Amino acid sequence: MTDLTTTYLGLNLKNPLVASASPLPKKAENAKKLEDAGVSAIVMYSLFEEQIIHESLELDHYLTRGTNSFAEAMTYLPDIGTYNMGPDRYVDHLAELKQTVSIPVIGSLNGVSKGGWTRYARLMQDAGADAVELNMYYLSADPDLTGQELEDNYVELVSEVKASIDVPLAVKLSPFITSLPNLARRLVSAGADGLVLFNRFYQPDFDLEELEVVRTLTLSDSRDLLLPLRWISILHGKVKADLALTSGVHTALDVLKAMMAGAKVAMSTSAILQEGYDVISFILNDLQAWMEAHEYESIQQMQGSMSQQSVAEPAAFERSNYIQILSEFRDLP
Ligand SMILES: Cc1cc2nc3c(=O)[nH]c(=O)nc-3n(C[C@H](O)[C@H](O)[C@H](O)COP(=O)(O)O)c2cc1C
C-alpha cells in the first residue's frame, strides 16, 4: 500500500492535500465535506487586521462618546463586506470547526502592521487551532517606503506573532519579493515554522464605459502552479521550515510536482470551488494510482527529489534557463 502521509508544521497528516484559506469552511457542514472528501487539514478563511481594528475602534467609540475622531478613523478601513464575521465570532467558529472535524484546523490571520490585533493569534490557539497561518498581503504604493523597511516590518511582525503563540506558525508570502531566499531565511530565524508560497494577488481592471476600477477574482488553473513550483524548488534545503505550495493545484500531477519540488503539502482552493468536493477524492485516487504505477512507496520518499539541489541541471531554475528558452523559441514560418 502506498504511503501518502506527510508532516507539516509538526502535524502528522494522512496525505499532502490541504484545503487552503477560503470561504469553504465558513459553514461547519462544508468543513465536514472537505474532511469526508479526503483533505488532510483545513486552513480557515482569514481574520483581517482591518476587521479587528474596526471592531476595537467601534468599542472605543462607545467608551469615549463625543470624540469626533471615530468617523474619520473608520473611513480609512476597507469594508470587509460579508466575507467574514467579526473577530470574536471567528474564534468561536474555529472552536466549532474543531468540534466538527478531526483533521487539523489552521487559523489564518491577515495583516501587515505590528500591534494589538496580533493577539488574535493567541485567541486562535486558545480556541483549538493546530497552527496559525499569517498572511502578509501588502502592496506598497508609497515611493518613500524601501524594500528593506518593508521586509524588516515583515520580520518584526513574524517575531511578534510567534512570541504570542505556542502552536506552529506558517507565513504566507507574496511572490513579489526581490530576494525571496534571503527574506525566507530571515522569517524562519524570526520564528516561522512554515512558509506558504504564494498568495495570489487579485488585479484590478478598468471598466471603460463607466470609467471605474473594477475588482476581479479569477480562479487559478494548473498553469499557475509553475511560479510557486520554481520557488519551492529553490528554497528546499535552504531554509529550515516546512514549505507549502498554494496556487494552481488542480490535479494529482500538480500535487506530485509540488512534492518533488520539496513541498510538505499542496494546498487547493480554486479546484474545489470550480469542481466541487469530489475533485479532492479524484486527486487523491489519481495520486495513489500514479505512485503505484511508478513504483513510489511513499510521498516522503519523493519530497525534494526535484528541488534545485537535487536536479542534474540546477541552472534550469535561474537566469540561464531564460536565455536558453528564448534562443530555442522558433520564429513564425
Ligand atoms: C474566494 C477566495 C477566498 C480566499 N480567501 C483567502 C483568505 O481569506 N486568506 C488567504 O490567505 N487566502 C485566501 N484565498 C487564497 C487561497 O487560499 C489560495 O492561496 C489561492 O486561491 C491560490 O490557490 P488556488 O490556485 O488553489 O486557488 C482565497 C482564495 C479565493 C479564491
Coordinates of C-alpha atoms and ligand atoms in Angstrom, one line a residue:
M1 CA 0.0 0.0 0.0
T2 CA 1.4 3.4 -1.0
D3 CA 2.1 5.7 2.0
L4 CA 0.5 9.1 1.4
T5 CA 1.4 10.5 4.8
T6 CA 3.4 13.7 5.3
T7 CA 4.2 16.0 8.1
Y8 CA 3.6 19.8 8.1
L9 CA 4.3 22.2 10.9
G10 CA 4.8 19.2 13.2
L11 CA 1.4 17.8 12.3
N12 CA 1.1 14.3 11.1
L13 CA -1.1 14.4 8.0
K14 CA -2.8 11.4 6.2
N15 CA -1.9 12.9 2.8
P16 CA -0.4 16.1 1.3
L17 CA -3.6 17.7 0.1
V18 CA -4.8 20.6 2.3
A19 CA -7.7 23.0 1.8
S20 CA -6.1 26.5 1.7
A21 CA -7.7 29.5 3.2
S22 CA -11.0 30.2 1.6
P23 CA -14.7 30.7 2.4
L24 CA -15.3 27.0 2.0
P25 CA -15.2 26.2 5.8
K26 CA -17.4 29.1 6.7
K27 CA -20.1 26.6 7.3
A28 CA -19.1 23.8 9.6
E29 CA -21.0 21.3 7.4
N30 CA -18.8 22.3 4.5
A31 CA -15.7 21.7 6.6
K32 CA -17.0 18.2 7.2
K33 CA -17.5 17.7 3.5
L34 CA -13.8 18.8 2.9
E35 CA -12.8 16.2 5.5
D36 CA -15.0 13.5 4.1
A37 CA -13.7 14.1 0.6
G38 CA -10.2 13.5 2.0
V39 CA -8.2 16.7 2.6
S40 CA -5.8 16.2 5.5
A41 CA -6.1 19.6 7.0
I42 CA -8.1 22.8 6.6
V43 CA -6.9 26.4 6.7
M44 CA -9.7 28.7 7.7
Y45 CA -10.5 31.9 5.8
S46 CA -8.6 34.9 7.2
L47 CA -9.4 37.1 10.0
F48 CA -8.2 40.6 8.9
E49 CA -6.3 43.2 10.8
E50 CA -8.7 45.8 9.5
Q51 CA -11.6 43.8 10.9
I52 CA -10.1 43.6 14.3
I53 CA -9.2 47.3 14.4
H54 CA -12.6 48.2 13.1
E55 CA -14.2 46.4 16.0
S56 CA -11.9 47.9 18.6
L57 CA -12.5 51.4 17.2
E58 CA -16.1 50.8 17.4
L59 CA -15.7 49.7 21.0
D60 CA -13.5 52.8 21.7
H61 CA -16.2 54.9 20.2
Y62 CA -18.8 53.7 22.6
L63 CA -16.4 54.1 25.5
T64 CA -15.4 57.6 24.6
R65 CA -18.6 59.0 23.1
G66 CA -18.3 62.6 22.0
T67 CA -15.0 62.5 20.3
N68 CA -15.1 63.0 16.6
S69 CA -12.0 61.0 15.6
F70 CA -14.2 57.9 15.2
A71 CA -15.9 58.7 11.9
E72 CA -12.6 59.8 10.3
A73 CA -10.7 56.7 11.5
M74 CA -13.5 54.4 10.2
T75 CA -13.2 55.8 6.7
Y76 CA -9.6 54.5 6.4
L77 CA -10.8 51.0 6.9
P78 CA -12.0 49.0 3.9
D79 CA -15.4 47.4 4.1
I80 CA -15.0 43.6 4.8
G81 CA -18.5 43.2 3.4
T82 CA -19.8 39.8 4.0
Y83 CA -16.6 37.9 3.6
N84 CA -16.1 37.4 7.3
M85 CA -17.7 37.5 10.6
G86 CA -16.3 39.6 13.5
P87 CA -13.2 38.6 15.4
D88 CA -15.0 37.0 18.3
R89 CA -17.3 35.0 16.1
Y90 CA -14.3 34.0 14.1
V91 CA -12.7 32.5 17.1
D92 CA -16.0 30.8 18.2
H93 CA -16.3 29.4 14.7
L94 CA -12.8 28.0 14.8
A95 CA -13.7 26.2 18.1
E96 CA -16.9 24.9 16.4
L97 CA -14.9 23.6 13.4
K98 CA -12.5 21.8 15.8
Q99 CA -15.6 20.0 17.3
T100 CA -16.8 19.1 13.8
V101 CA -13.8 17.7 12.1
S102 CA -11.0 15.5 13.4
I103 CA -8.3 16.7 10.9
P104 CA -6.1 19.7 11.9
V105 CA -7.5 23.2 11.5
I106 CA -5.2 26.1 10.9
G107 CA -6.3 29.6 11.8
S108 CA -5.5 32.4 9.4
L109 CA -4.5 35.9 10.4
N110 CA -4.2 38.5 7.6
G111 CA -2.4 41.8 8.2
V112 CA 0.8 43.8 8.0
S113 CA 1.3 46.1 10.9
K114 CA 2.5 45.3 14.4
G115 CA 0.1 45.9 17.2
G116 CA -2.7 44.7 19.4
W117 CA -4.6 42.9 16.6
T118 CA -1.9 40.1 16.6
R119 CA -3.2 38.9 20.0
Y120 CA -5.9 37.1 17.9
A121 CA -3.2 34.6 17.0
R122 CA -3.2 33.6 20.7
L123 CA -7.0 33.5 20.8
M124 CA -7.0 31.2 17.7
Q125 CA -4.6 28.9 19.6
D126 CA -6.8 29.0 22.7
A127 CA -9.8 28.1 20.5
G128 CA -8.0 25.0 19.4
A129 CA -6.2 26.0 16.2
D130 CA -3.5 23.4 15.5
A131 CA -1.3 26.1 13.9
V132 CA -1.7 29.7 12.7
E133 CA -1.0 31.0 9.2
L134 CA -0.1 34.6 8.9
N135 CA -0.9 36.1 5.5
M136 CA 1.1 39.4 4.9
Y137 CA -0.8 40.7 1.9
Y138 CA 0.6 44.1 1.3
L139 CA 1.1 46.2 -1.8
S140 CA 3.3 49.2 -1.3
A141 CA 2.3 52.2 -3.5
D142 CA 4.5 54.5 -1.4
P143 CA 7.7 55.7 -3.1
D144 CA 9.2 56.6 0.2
L145 CA 9.0 53.1 1.6
T146 CA 12.0 51.0 0.8
G147 CA 12.0 47.2 0.2
Q148 CA 14.3 46.9 3.2
E149 CA 11.9 48.7 5.5
L150 CA 9.0 46.6 4.3
E151 CA 10.9 43.4 4.8
D152 CA 12.1 44.5 8.3
N153 CA 8.5 45.1 9.1
Y154 CA 7.5 41.6 8.0
V155 CA 10.3 40.1 10.1
E156 CA 9.2 42.0 13.2
L157 CA 5.6 41.1 12.7
V158 CA 6.5 37.4 12.5
S159 CA 8.5 37.7 15.7
E160 CA 5.6 39.4 17.4
V161 CA 3.1 36.8 16.4
K162 CA 5.4 33.9 17.1
A163 CA 6.1 35.3 20.6
S164 CA 2.4 35.2 21.4
I165 CA 1.7 31.5 20.5
D166 CA 3.0 28.1 21.3
V167 CA 1.5 26.3 18.3
P168 CA 3.4 26.4 15.0
L169 CA 3.4 29.5 12.8
A170 CA 3.3 29.4 9.0
V171 CA 3.8 32.6 6.9
K172 CA 2.0 33.1 3.6
L173 CA 4.1 35.2 1.2
S174 CA 3.7 37.2 -1.9
P175 CA 5.8 36.3 -5.0
F176 CA 6.8 39.9 -5.5
I177 CA 9.9 39.9 -3.3
T178 CA 13.3 40.9 -4.7
S179 CA 15.4 38.3 -2.9
L180 CA 13.0 35.7 -1.7
P181 CA 15.6 33.2 -0.3
N182 CA 17.0 35.9 1.9
L183 CA 13.7 37.1 3.3
A184 CA 12.6 33.4 3.7
R185 CA 15.6 32.8 5.9
R186 CA 15.0 35.9 8.0
L187 CA 11.4 34.9 8.5
V188 CA 12.5 31.5 9.6
S189 CA 15.0 33.0 12.1
A190 CA 12.2 35.2 13.4
G191 CA 10.1 32.1 14.1
A192 CA 8.3 31.0 11.0
D193 CA 7.9 27.2 11.1
G194 CA 6.5 27.0 7.7
L195 CA 6.3 29.2 4.5
V196 CA 3.3 29.1 2.3
L197 CA 4.0 30.1 -1.3
F198 CA 2.2 32.1 -2.7
N199 CA -0.6 34.5 -2.2
R200 CA -2.5 35.2 -5.4
F201 CA -2.9 38.9 -5.9
Y202 CA -6.2 39.9 -7.4
Q203 CA -5.6 42.5 -10.1
P204 CA -7.9 45.5 -10.6
D205 CA -9.3 46.0 -14.1
F206 CA -10.9 49.0 -15.8
D207 CA -14.5 49.4 -16.9
L208 CA -14.0 51.8 -19.8
E209 CA -17.7 52.7 -20.2
E210 CA -18.2 53.6 -16.5
L211 CA -14.6 54.8 -16.1
E212 CA -14.4 52.8 -12.9
V213 CA -11.8 50.4 -11.4
V214 CA -13.4 47.0 -11.0
R215 CA -12.4 44.2 -8.7
T216 CA -11.7 40.9 -10.4
L217 CA -11.2 37.4 -8.9
T218 CA -10.1 34.9 -11.4
L219 CA -9.7 31.4 -10.2
S220 CA -6.5 29.6 -11.0
D221 CA -5.6 26.7 -13.3
S222 CA -2.6 24.3 -13.4
R223 CA -0.5 26.9 -15.2
D224 CA -0.4 29.0 -12.0
L225 CA 1.5 26.2 -10.4
L226 CA 4.7 27.0 -12.1
L227 CA 5.5 30.1 -10.1
P228 CA 5.4 28.5 -6.6
L229 CA 6.9 25.3 -8.1
R230 CA 10.1 27.1 -9.1
W231 CA 10.4 28.9 -5.7
I232 CA 9.7 25.8 -3.6
S233 CA 12.4 24.0 -5.7
I234 CA 14.9 26.8 -5.0
L235 CA 14.1 27.1 -1.3
H236 CA 14.0 23.4 -0.5
G237 CA 17.0 22.5 1.6
K238 CA 18.0 26.2 2.0
V239 CA 15.6 27.2 4.8
K240 CA 14.7 25.2 7.9
A241 CA 11.0 25.4 7.5
D242 CA 8.2 23.3 6.0
L243 CA 7.2 24.5 2.6
A244 CA 3.6 24.6 1.4
L245 CA 2.6 25.2 -2.2
T246 CA -0.5 27.1 -3.0
S247 CA -1.7 28.3 -6.4
G248 CA -2.7 26.1 -9.3
V249 CA -3.1 22.8 -7.6
H250 CA -5.8 21.1 -9.6
T251 CA -4.7 17.6 -10.4
A252 CA -2.7 14.7 -8.9
L253 CA 0.2 15.6 -11.2
D254 CA 0.2 19.1 -9.6
V255 CA 0.4 17.6 -6.2
L256 CA 3.2 15.3 -7.3
K257 CA 5.2 18.2 -8.8
A258 CA 4.8 20.1 -5.5
M259 CA 6.1 17.2 -3.5
M260 CA 9.1 16.6 -5.8
A261 CA 9.9 20.3 -5.7
G262 CA 10.1 20.0 -1.9
A263 CA 6.7 21.0 -0.5
K264 CA 5.4 19.1 2.5
V265 CA 1.8 19.9 1.5
A266 CA 0.0 21.1 -1.6
M267 CA -2.9 23.4 -0.9
S268 CA -6.0 23.9 -3.1
T269 CA -9.0 26.3 -3.3
S270 CA -9.8 27.1 -6.9
A271 CA -10.1 23.5 -8.0
I272 CA -12.6 22.8 -5.2
L273 CA -14.6 26.0 -5.9
Q274 CA -14.7 25.1 -9.6
E275 CA -15.4 21.4 -9.5
G276 CA -16.8 20.7 -6.1
Y277 CA -15.7 18.5 -3.2
D278 CA -15.4 15.4 -5.4
V279 CA -12.3 16.8 -7.0
I280 CA -10.5 16.1 -3.7
S281 CA -11.1 12.3 -3.9
F282 CA -10.3 12.2 -7.6
I283 CA -7.0 13.9 -7.0
L284 CA -6.1 11.5 -4.1
N285 CA -7.1 8.4 -6.1
D286 CA -5.1 9.5 -9.1
L287 CA -2.2 10.3 -6.8
Q288 CA -2.2 6.8 -5.4
A289 CA -2.6 5.2 -8.8
W290 CA 0.3 7.3 -10.3
M291 CA 2.6 6.4 -7.4
E292 CA 1.8 2.7 -7.7
A293 CA 2.3 2.7 -11.5
H294 CA 5.7 4.5 -11.0
E295 CA 6.7 2.3 -8.0
Y296 CA 6.9 5.0 -5.4
E297 CA 6.3 3.7 -1.9
S298 CA 5.7 6.9 -0.1
I299 CA 5.2 10.7 -0.5
Q300 CA 8.1 11.4 1.8
Q301 CA 10.4 9.5 -0.5
M302 CA 9.7 11.9 -3.3
Q303 CA 9.7 15.2 -1.4
G304 CA 12.5 17.4 -2.7
S305 CA 13.7 14.9 -5.3
M306 CA 13.4 17.6 -8.0
S307 CA 14.5 20.6 -5.9
Q308 CA 17.2 22.8 -7.2
Q309 CA 19.8 20.9 -5.1
S310 CA 18.7 17.5 -6.5
V311 CA 18.3 18.0 -10.2
A312 CA 21.0 17.4 -12.7
E313 CA 20.6 20.9 -14.1
P314 CA 20.2 23.4 -11.2
A315 CA 20.5 26.4 -13.6
A316 CA 17.1 25.4 -15.0
F317 CA 15.6 27.4 -12.2
E318 CA 17.7 30.5 -12.9
R319 CA 18.6 33.1 -15.5
S320 CA 20.5 30.7 -17.8
N321 CA 17.2 28.9 -18.3
Y322 CA 15.7 32.1 -19.5
I323 CA 18.4 32.7 -22.1
Q324 CA 18.1 29.1 -23.3
I325 CA 14.3 29.2 -23.7
L326 CA 14.4 32.4 -25.7
S327 CA 17.1 31.0 -28.0
E328 CA 15.1 27.8 -28.6
F329 CA 11.9 29.6 -29.4
R330 CA 11.0 29.2 -33.1
D331 CA 10.1 32.2 -35.2
L332 CA 6.9 32.3 -37.2
P333 CA 7.4 30.4 -40.5
Ligands
LIG1 C1 -12.7 33.1 -2.9 C2 -11.3 33.0 -2.3 C3 -11.1 33.4 -1.0 C4 -9.9 33.4 -0.4 N1 -9.7 33.8 0.9 C5 -8.5 33.8 1.4 C6 -8.3 34.2 2.7 O1 -9.2 34.5 3.5 N2 -7.0 34.1 3.2 C7 -5.9 33.7 2.5 O2 -4.8 33.7 3.0 N3 -6.1 33.3 1.2 C8 -7.3 33.3 0.7 N4 -7.5 32.9 -0.6 C9 -6.3 32.4 -1.4 C10 -6.3 30.9 -1.4 O3 -6.0 30.4 -0.1 C11 -5.1 30.4 -2.3 O4 -3.9 30.7 -1.7 C12 -5.2 30.9 -3.7 O5 -6.5 30.9 -4.2 C13 -4.3 30.1 -4.6 O6 -4.7 28.7 -4.6 P1 -5.6 28.1 -5.8 O7 -4.9 28.2 -7.0 O8 -5.8 26.6 -5.3 O9 -6.9 28.8 -5.8 C14 -8.8 32.9 -1.2 C15 -9.0 32.5 -2.5 C16 -10.3 32.5 -3.1 C17 -10.4 32.0 -4.5

